[in-house]
Coordinates of C-alpha atoms and ligand atoms in Angstrom, one line a residue:
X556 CA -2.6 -43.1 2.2
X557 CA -6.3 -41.5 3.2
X558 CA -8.1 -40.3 -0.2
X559 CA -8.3 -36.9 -0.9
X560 CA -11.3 -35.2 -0.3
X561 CA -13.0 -31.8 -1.4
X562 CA -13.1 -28.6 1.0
X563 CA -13.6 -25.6 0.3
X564 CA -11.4 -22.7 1.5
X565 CA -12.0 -18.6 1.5
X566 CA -9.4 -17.0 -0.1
X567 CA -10.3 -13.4 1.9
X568 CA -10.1 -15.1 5.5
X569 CA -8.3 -18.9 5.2
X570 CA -11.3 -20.3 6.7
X571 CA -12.7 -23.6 5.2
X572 CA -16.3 -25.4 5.1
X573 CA -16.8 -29.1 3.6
X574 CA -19.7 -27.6 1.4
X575 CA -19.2 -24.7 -1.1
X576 CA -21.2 -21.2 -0.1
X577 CA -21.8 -17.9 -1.9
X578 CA -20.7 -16.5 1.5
X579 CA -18.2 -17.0 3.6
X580 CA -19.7 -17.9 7.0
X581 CA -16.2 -16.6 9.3
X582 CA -15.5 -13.2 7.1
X583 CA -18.7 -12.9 5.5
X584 CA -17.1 -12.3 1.7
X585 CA -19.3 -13.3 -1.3
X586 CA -18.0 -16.0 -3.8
X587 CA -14.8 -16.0 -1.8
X588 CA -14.6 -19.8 -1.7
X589 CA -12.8 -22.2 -3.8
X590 CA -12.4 -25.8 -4.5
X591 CA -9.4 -27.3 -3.0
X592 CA -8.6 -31.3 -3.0
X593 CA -7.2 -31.3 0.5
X594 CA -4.6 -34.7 1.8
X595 CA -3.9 -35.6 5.2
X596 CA 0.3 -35.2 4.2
X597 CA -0.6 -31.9 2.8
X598 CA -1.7 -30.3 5.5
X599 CA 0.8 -28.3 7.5
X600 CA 1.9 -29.9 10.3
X601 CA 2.8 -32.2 7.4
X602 CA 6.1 -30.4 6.6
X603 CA 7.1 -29.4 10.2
X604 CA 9.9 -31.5 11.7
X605 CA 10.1 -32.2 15.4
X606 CA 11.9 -30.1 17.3
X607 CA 14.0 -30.2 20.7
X608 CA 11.1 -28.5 23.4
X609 CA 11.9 -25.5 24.5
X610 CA 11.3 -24.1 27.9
X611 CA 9.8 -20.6 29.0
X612 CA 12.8 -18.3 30.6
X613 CA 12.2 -15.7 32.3
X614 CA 11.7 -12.4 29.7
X615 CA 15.0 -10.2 32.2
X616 CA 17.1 -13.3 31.3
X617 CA 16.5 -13.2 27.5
X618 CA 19.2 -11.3 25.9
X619 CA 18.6 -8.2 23.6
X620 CA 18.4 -9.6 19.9
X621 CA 20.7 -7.3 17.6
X622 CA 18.1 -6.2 14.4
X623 CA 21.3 -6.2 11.9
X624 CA 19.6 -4.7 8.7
X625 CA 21.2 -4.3 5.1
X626 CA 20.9 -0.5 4.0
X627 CA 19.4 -1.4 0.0
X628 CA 20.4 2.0 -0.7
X629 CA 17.1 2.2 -2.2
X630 CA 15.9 5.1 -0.3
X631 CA 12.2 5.0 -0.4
X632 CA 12.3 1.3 0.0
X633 CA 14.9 1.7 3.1
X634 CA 12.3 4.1 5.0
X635 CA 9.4 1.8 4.2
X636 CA 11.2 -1.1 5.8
X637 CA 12.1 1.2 8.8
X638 CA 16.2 1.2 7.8
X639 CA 17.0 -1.2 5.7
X640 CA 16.4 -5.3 5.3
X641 CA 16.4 -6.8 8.6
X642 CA 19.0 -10.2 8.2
X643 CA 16.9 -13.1 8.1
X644 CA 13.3 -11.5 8.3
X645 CA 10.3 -12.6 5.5
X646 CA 8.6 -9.8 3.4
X647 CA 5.7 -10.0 1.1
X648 CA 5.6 -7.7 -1.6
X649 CA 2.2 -7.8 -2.6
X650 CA 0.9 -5.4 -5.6
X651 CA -1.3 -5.8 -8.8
X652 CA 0.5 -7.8 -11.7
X653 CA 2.5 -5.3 -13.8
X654 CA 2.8 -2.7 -11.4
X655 CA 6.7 -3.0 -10.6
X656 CA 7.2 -5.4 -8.5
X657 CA 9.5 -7.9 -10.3
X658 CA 11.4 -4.0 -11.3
X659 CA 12.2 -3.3 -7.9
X660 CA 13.4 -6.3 -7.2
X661 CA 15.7 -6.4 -10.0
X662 CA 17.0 -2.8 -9.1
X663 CA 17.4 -4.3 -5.7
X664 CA 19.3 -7.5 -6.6
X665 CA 21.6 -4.5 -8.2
X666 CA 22.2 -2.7 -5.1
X667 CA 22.4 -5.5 -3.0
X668 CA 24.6 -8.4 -5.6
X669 CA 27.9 -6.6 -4.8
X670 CA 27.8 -7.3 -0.7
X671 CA 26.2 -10.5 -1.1
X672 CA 25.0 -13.9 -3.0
X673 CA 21.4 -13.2 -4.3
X674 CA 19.2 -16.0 -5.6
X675 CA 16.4 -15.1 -7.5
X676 CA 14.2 -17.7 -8.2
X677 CA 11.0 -16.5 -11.0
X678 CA 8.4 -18.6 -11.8
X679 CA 7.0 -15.9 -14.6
X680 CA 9.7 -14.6 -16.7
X681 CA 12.6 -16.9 -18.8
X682 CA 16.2 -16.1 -18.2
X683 CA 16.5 -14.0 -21.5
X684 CA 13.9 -11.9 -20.3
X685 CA 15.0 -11.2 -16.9
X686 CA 18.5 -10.4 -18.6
X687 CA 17.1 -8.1 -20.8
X688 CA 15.1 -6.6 -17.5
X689 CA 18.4 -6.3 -15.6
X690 CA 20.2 -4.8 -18.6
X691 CA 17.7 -2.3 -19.1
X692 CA 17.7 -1.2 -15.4
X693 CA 21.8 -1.0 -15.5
X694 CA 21.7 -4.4 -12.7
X695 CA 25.2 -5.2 -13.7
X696 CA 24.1 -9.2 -13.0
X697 CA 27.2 -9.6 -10.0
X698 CA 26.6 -12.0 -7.4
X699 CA 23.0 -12.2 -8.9
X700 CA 22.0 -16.1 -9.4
X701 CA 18.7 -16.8 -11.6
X702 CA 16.2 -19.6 -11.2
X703 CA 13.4 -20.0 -13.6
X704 CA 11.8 -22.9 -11.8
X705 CA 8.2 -23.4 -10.1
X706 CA 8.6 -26.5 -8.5
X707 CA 9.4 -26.6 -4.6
X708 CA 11.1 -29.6 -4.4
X709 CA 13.9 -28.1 -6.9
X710 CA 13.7 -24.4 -5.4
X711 CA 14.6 -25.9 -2.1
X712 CA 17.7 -28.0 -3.3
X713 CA 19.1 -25.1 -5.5
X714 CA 19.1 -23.2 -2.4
X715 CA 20.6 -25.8 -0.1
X716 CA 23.5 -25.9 -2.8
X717 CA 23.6 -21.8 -3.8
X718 CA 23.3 -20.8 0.1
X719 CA 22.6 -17.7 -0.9
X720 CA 22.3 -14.7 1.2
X721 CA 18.9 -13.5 0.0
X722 CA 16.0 -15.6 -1.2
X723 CA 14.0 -13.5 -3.7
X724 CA 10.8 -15.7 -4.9
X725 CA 8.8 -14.2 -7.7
X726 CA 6.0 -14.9 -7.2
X727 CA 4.3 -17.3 -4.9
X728 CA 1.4 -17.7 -6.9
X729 CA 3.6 -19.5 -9.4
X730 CA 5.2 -21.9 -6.8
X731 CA 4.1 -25.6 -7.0
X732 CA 4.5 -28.2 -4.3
X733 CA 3.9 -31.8 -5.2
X734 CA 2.9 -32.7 -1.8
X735 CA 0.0 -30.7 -1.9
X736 CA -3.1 -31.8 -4.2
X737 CA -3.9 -28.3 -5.5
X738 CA -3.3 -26.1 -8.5
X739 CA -0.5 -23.6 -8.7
X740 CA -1.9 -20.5 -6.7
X741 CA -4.3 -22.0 -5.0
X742 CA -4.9 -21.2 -0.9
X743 CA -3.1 -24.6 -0.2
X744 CA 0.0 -24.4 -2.5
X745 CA 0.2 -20.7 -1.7
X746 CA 0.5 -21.5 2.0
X747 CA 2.5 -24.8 1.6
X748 CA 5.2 -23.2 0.0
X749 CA 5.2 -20.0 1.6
X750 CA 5.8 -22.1 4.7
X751 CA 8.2 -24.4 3.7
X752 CA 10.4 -21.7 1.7
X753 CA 10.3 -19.6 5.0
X754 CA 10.7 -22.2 7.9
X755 CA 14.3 -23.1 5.8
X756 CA 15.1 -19.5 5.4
X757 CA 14.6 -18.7 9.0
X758 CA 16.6 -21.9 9.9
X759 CA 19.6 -20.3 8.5
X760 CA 19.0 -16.7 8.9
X761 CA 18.6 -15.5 5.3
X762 CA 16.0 -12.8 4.1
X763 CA 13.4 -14.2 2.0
X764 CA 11.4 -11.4 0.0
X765 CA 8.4 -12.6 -1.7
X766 CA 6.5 -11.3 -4.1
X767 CA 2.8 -11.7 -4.3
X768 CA 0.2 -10.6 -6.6
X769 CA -3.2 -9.0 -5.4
X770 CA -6.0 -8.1 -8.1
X771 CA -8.1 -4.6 -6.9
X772 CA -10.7 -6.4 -4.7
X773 CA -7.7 -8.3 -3.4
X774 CA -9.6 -11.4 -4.3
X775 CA -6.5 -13.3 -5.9
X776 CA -5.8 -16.4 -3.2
X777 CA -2.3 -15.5 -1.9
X778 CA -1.1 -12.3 0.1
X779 CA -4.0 -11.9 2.5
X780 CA -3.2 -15.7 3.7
X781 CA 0.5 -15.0 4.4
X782 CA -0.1 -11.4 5.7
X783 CA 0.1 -13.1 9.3
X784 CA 3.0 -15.6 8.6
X785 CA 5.8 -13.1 7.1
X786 CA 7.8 -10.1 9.1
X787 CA 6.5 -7.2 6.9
X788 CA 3.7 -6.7 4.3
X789 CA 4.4 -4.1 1.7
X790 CA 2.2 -3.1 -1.2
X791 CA 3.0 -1.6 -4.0
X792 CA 0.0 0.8 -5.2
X793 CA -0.5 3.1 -7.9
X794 CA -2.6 3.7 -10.8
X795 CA -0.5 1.5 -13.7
X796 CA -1.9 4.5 -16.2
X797 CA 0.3 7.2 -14.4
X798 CA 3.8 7.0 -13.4
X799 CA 3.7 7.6 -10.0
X800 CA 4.2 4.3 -7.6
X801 CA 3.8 4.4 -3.8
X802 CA 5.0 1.6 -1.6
X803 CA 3.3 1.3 1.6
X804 CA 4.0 -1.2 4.7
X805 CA 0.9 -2.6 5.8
X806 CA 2.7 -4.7 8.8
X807 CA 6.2 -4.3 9.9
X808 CA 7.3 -5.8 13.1
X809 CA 10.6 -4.1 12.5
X810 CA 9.4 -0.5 12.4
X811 CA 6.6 1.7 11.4
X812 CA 3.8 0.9 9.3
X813 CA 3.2 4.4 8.3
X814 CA 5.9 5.4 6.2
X815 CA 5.6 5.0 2.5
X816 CA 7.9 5.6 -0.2
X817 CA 6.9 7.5 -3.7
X818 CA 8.9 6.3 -7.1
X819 CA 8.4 7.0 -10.6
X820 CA 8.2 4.3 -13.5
X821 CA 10.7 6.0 -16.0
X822 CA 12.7 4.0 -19.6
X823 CA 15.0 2.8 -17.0
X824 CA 12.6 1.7 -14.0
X825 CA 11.9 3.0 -10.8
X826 CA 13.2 6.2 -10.1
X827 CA 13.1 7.2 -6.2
X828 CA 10.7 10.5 -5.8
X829 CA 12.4 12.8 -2.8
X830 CA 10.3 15.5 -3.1
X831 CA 6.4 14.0 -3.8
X832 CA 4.9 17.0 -3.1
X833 CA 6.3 19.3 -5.9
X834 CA 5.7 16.1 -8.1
X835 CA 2.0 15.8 -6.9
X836 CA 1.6 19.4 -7.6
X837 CA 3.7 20.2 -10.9
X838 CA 0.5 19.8 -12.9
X839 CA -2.6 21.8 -10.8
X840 CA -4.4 23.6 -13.1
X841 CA -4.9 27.2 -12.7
X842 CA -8.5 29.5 -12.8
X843 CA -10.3 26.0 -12.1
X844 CA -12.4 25.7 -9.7
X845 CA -12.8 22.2 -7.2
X846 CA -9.3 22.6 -6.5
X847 CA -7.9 22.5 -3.2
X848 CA -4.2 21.7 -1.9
X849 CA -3.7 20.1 1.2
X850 CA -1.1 18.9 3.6
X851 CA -1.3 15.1 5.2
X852 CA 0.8 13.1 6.8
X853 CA 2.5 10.1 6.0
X854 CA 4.7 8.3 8.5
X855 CA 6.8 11.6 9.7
X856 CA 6.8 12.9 6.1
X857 CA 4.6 16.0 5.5
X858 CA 3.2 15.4 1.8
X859 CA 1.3 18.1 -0.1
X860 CA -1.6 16.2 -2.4
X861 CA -4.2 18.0 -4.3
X862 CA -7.8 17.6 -3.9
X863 CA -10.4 17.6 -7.0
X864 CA -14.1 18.0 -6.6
X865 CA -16.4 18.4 -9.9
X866 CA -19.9 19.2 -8.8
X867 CA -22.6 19.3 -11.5
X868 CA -26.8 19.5 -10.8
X869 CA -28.5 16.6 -11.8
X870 CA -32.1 15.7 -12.2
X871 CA -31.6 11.9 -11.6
X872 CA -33.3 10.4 -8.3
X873 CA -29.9 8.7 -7.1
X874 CA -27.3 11.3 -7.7
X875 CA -24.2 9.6 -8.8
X876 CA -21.2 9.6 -5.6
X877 CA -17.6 9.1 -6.9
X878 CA -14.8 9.1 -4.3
X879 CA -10.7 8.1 -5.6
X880 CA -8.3 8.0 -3.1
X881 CA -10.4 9.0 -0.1
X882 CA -13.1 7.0 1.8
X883 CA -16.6 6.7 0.5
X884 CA -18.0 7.2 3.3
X885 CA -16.0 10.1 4.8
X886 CA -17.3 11.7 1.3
X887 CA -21.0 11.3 3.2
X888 CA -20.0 12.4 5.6
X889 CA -18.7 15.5 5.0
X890 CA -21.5 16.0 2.4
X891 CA -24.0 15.6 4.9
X892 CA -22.5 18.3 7.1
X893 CA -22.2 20.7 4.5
X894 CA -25.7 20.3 3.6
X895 CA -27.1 20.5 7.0
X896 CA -24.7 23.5 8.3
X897 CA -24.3 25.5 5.4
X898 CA -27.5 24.8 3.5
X899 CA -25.5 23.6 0.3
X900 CA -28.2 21.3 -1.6
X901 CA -25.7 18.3 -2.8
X902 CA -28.3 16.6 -2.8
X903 CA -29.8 17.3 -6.4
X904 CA -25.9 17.4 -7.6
X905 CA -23.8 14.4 -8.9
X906 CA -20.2 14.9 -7.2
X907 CA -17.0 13.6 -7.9
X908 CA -14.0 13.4 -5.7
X909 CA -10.3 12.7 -6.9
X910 CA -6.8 12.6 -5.0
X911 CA -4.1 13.5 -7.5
X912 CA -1.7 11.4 -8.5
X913 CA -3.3 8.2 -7.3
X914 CA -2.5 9.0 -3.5
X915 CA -4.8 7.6 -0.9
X916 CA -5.7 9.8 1.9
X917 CA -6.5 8.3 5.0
X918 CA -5.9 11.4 7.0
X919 CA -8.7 13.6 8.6
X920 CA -6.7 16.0 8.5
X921 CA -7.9 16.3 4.9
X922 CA -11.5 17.2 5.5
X923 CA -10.9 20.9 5.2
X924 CA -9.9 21.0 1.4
X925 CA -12.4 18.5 0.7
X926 CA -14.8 20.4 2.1
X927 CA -13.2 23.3 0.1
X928 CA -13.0 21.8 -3.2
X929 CA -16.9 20.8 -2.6
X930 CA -18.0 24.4 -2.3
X931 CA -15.9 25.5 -4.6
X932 CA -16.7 23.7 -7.3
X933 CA -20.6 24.1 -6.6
X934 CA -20.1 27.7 -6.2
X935 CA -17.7 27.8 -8.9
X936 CA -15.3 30.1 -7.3
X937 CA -11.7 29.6 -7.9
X938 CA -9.3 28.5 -4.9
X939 CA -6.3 31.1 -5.2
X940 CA -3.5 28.8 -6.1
X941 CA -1.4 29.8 -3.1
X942 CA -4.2 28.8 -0.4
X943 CA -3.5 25.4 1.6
X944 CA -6.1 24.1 3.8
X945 CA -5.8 21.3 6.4
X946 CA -8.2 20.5 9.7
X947 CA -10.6 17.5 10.6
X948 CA -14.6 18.6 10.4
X949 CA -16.3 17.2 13.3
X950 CA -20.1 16.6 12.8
X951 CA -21.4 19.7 14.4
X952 CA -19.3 21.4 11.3
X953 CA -16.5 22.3 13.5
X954 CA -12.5 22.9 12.9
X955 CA -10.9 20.0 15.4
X956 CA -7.2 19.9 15.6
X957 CA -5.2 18.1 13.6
X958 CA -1.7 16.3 14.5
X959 CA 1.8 18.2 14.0
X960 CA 0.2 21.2 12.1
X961 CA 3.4 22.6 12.7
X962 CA 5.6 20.3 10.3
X963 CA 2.2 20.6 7.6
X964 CA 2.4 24.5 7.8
X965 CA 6.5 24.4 7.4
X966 CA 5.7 21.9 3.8
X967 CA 3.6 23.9 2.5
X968 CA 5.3 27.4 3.1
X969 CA 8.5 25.4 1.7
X970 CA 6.2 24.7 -1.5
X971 CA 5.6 28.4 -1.3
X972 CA 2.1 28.6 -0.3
X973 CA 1.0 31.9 1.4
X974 CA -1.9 31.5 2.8
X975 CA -2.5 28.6 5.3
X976 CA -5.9 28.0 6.9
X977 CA -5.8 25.9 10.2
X978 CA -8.3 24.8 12.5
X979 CA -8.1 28.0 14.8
X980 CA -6.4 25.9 18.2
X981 CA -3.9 24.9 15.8
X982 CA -3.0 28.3 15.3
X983 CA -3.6 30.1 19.1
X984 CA -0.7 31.9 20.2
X985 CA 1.4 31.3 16.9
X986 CA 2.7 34.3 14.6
X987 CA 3.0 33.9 11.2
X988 CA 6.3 34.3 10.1
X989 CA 8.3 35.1 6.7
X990 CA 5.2 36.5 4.7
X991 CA 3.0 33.6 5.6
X992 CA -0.8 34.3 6.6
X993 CA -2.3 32.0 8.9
X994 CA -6.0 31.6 8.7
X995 CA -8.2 30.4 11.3
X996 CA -10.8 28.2 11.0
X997 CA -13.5 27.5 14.0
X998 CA -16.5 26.3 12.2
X999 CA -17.5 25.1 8.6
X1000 CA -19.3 28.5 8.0
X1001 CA -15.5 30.2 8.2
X1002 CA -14.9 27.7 5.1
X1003 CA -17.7 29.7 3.0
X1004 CA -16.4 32.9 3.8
X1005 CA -13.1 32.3 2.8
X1006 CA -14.0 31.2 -0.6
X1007 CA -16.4 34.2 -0.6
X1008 CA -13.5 36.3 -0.1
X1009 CA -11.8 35.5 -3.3
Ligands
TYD2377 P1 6.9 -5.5 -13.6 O1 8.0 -5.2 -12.7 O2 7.0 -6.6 -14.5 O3 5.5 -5.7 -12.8 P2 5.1 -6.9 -11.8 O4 6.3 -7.7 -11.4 O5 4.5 -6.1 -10.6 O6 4.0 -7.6 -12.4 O7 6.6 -4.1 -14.3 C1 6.0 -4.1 -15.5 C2 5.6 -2.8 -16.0 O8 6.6 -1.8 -15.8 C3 5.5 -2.9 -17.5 O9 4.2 -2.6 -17.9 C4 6.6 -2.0 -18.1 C5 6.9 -1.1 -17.0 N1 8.4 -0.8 -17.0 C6 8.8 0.5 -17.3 O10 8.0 1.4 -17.6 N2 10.1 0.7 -17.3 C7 11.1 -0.2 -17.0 O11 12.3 0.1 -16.9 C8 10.6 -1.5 -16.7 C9 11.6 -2.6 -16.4 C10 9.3 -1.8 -16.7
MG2378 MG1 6.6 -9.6 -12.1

């Protein structure tokens, strides 16, 4: 047997150099790599068994694969997977340790134990506690088989004597395989036994879910190394200081990635949120100013979130820049164009930007009430609380159009907003209906006077 030898692997990007670096030379992430002993049996190709050649047909010839899925008659977690569980198909629920991972899973075995054999295998938590887990979520425990075990070899011969219908493994980073040289959660282990626990999965057409832990940089060695390997990525996001937990699919090759589902860690675990815009809004303060609601869209779901701003003068050189839940440098941006169009001096002011609820808003179509809660809160002039804004600010400080305004107008008169300003070709041609005032916005200076207004 060759001697093992040292390399050194990135836990961002997979890539591996013989000699350790601050920075990774493929990804370019700092103090990314780590120390892995490295054999010649542990490498992949290791673990794959020859197989019969196949030969390329002709794609008219290939029959139309039926996509049977299992409803989990979890809602949320049904839309995020794009209907249900695809038989057979690999997900990764990645997410940051104690966010609800292991609970929805357990709420899932619940659903899901009557129709079939479960096995859950959990390298974290003893059997007592995931009984007392399953008894506090009401999982009556039926068809539900537990496995408190880390070690592959064992994983992989309870489940060729179980045969169960689902593979749950919480999580990966717990996972050892002795054929590998490495420590538990290490790049190598992490990607042995993902492999191996998949390739037998697949073999026999049984959905593996497995559960893997990010940290906020996303630095732990794990999901970002499967992400290419499994069917569907969903993370589970949320600030673990609040209640409310969004799921989001970050690769689905079974349907959309851009549906997310919204749940709420109650006593008795995760409680599915229909309605996350009366949630998001059910504590906006009143006579504040910086407060602006908004429309986006997630998937084909219309959510309303709320937008603060806190602007305050500052006499420091570097004013301070605080952005949650939208992008850092859309902040700047929009900044930048308020300062230059409007003559607002944010400059000399430290600002502070905040999504409610610990939504992230990737949609430009949120510009408009970011832009409103700036001014506001400079000016300090309150938003009326029945005022929605929604529109993407171009750099010349103009309204563009934003997608399916329709569907964002209908949310937010259903919330019972009033008064709806929209980027003014969003709004050519169309009457306001049912008490509803439709306000049109061509350039950021139509911003300023509508807060001026008030
Ligand atoms: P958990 O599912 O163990 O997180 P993960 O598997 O992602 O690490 O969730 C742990 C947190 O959820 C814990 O802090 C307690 C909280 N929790 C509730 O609030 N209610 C519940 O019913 C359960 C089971 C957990
Ligand atoms: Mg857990």
């Amino acid at each position: 047997m060759k001697s093992p030898k040292k390399i050194f692997v990135c836990s961002e990007c997979d890539a591996q150099t013989p000699k350790w670096l601050g920075r990774c030379p493929e990804c370019g992430a700092w103090n990314s790599l780590m120390e892995e002993t490295y054999t010649a049996s542990a490498s992949a190709a290791a673990t794959v068994t020859p197989r019969v050649a196949e030969h390329a047909a002709p794609l008219t010839d290939t029959e139309d694969a039926d996509c049977v899925r299992t409803v989990t008659g979890i809602g949320e977690l049904d839309r995020v997977l794009g209907g249900g569980l695809v038989d057979g198909s690999v997900v990764l629920l990645a997410g940051e340790p104690g966010i609800g991972k292991s609970t929805l899973l357990m709420q899932l075995c619940g659903a899901l134990g009557m129709d079939g054999k479960i096995l859950y295998v959990s390298g974290e938590e003893s059997r007592p506690q995931l009984k007392i887990r399953a008894k506090r979520l009401g999982t009556s425990g039926e068809g539900i088989l537990l496995l408190t075990e880390t070690d592959l070899d064992t994983i992989l011969t309870e489940y060729e004597r179980v045969k169960p219908d689902i593979l749950i493994v919480d999580s990966i980073q717990t996972i050892y395989s002795q054929r590998a040289n490495s420590a538990p959660g290490s790049i190598t282990q992490v990607r042995e036994c993902a492999a191996a626990l998949m390739q037998r999965a697949k073999a026999d057409g049984v959905s593996v879910i497995i559960v893997g832990h990010v940290n906020k940089e996303g630095g732990i060695a794990g999901p970002k190394v499967l992400e290419h390997m499994v069917d569907a990525v969903l993370y589970f996001e949320g600030d673990r200081s609040q209640s409310y937990r969004i799921i989001r699919a970050a690769k689905n090759r079974y349907g959309s990635t851009n549906e997310i589902g919204v749940f709420e860690m109650c006593d008795s675990g995760l409680r599915e949120v229909e309605n996350p815009s009366a949630m998001l809004l059910s504590e906006r303060p009143t006579n504040v100013s910086g407060s602006c609601a908004v429309c986006i869209l997630e998937g084909t779901r219309p959510i309303i979130a709320e937008i603060q701003a806190l602007v305050t003068p500052t006499n420091a050189q570097n004013p301070r820049r605080t952005a949650n839940g939208i992008d850092y440098n859309r902040m700047f941006l929009l900044l930048a164009v308020l300062e230059k169009r409007l003559g607002l001096r944010f400059s000399s002011c430290d600002v502070y930007l905040n999504v409610i609820g610990g939504l992230r808003i990737d949609d430009p179509g949120a510009d408009a009430a970011v832009a409103l809660a700036l001014i506001s809160s400079m000016r300090d002039i309150v938003i009326p609380p029945d005022l929605i804004a929604m529109g993407e600010i171009g750099l010349a400080g103009e309204f563009r159009t934003i997608s399916s305004a329709d569907q964002r107008a209908a949310e937010a008169a259903r919330l019972g907003f009033t008064k709806i300003a929209l980027p003014k070709r969003c709004i050519d041609g169309k009457i306001a209906a049912g008490g509803i005032d439709l306000v049109p916005l061509g350039g950021i200076y139509d911003a300023l006077t509508l807060l001026a207004k008030q």
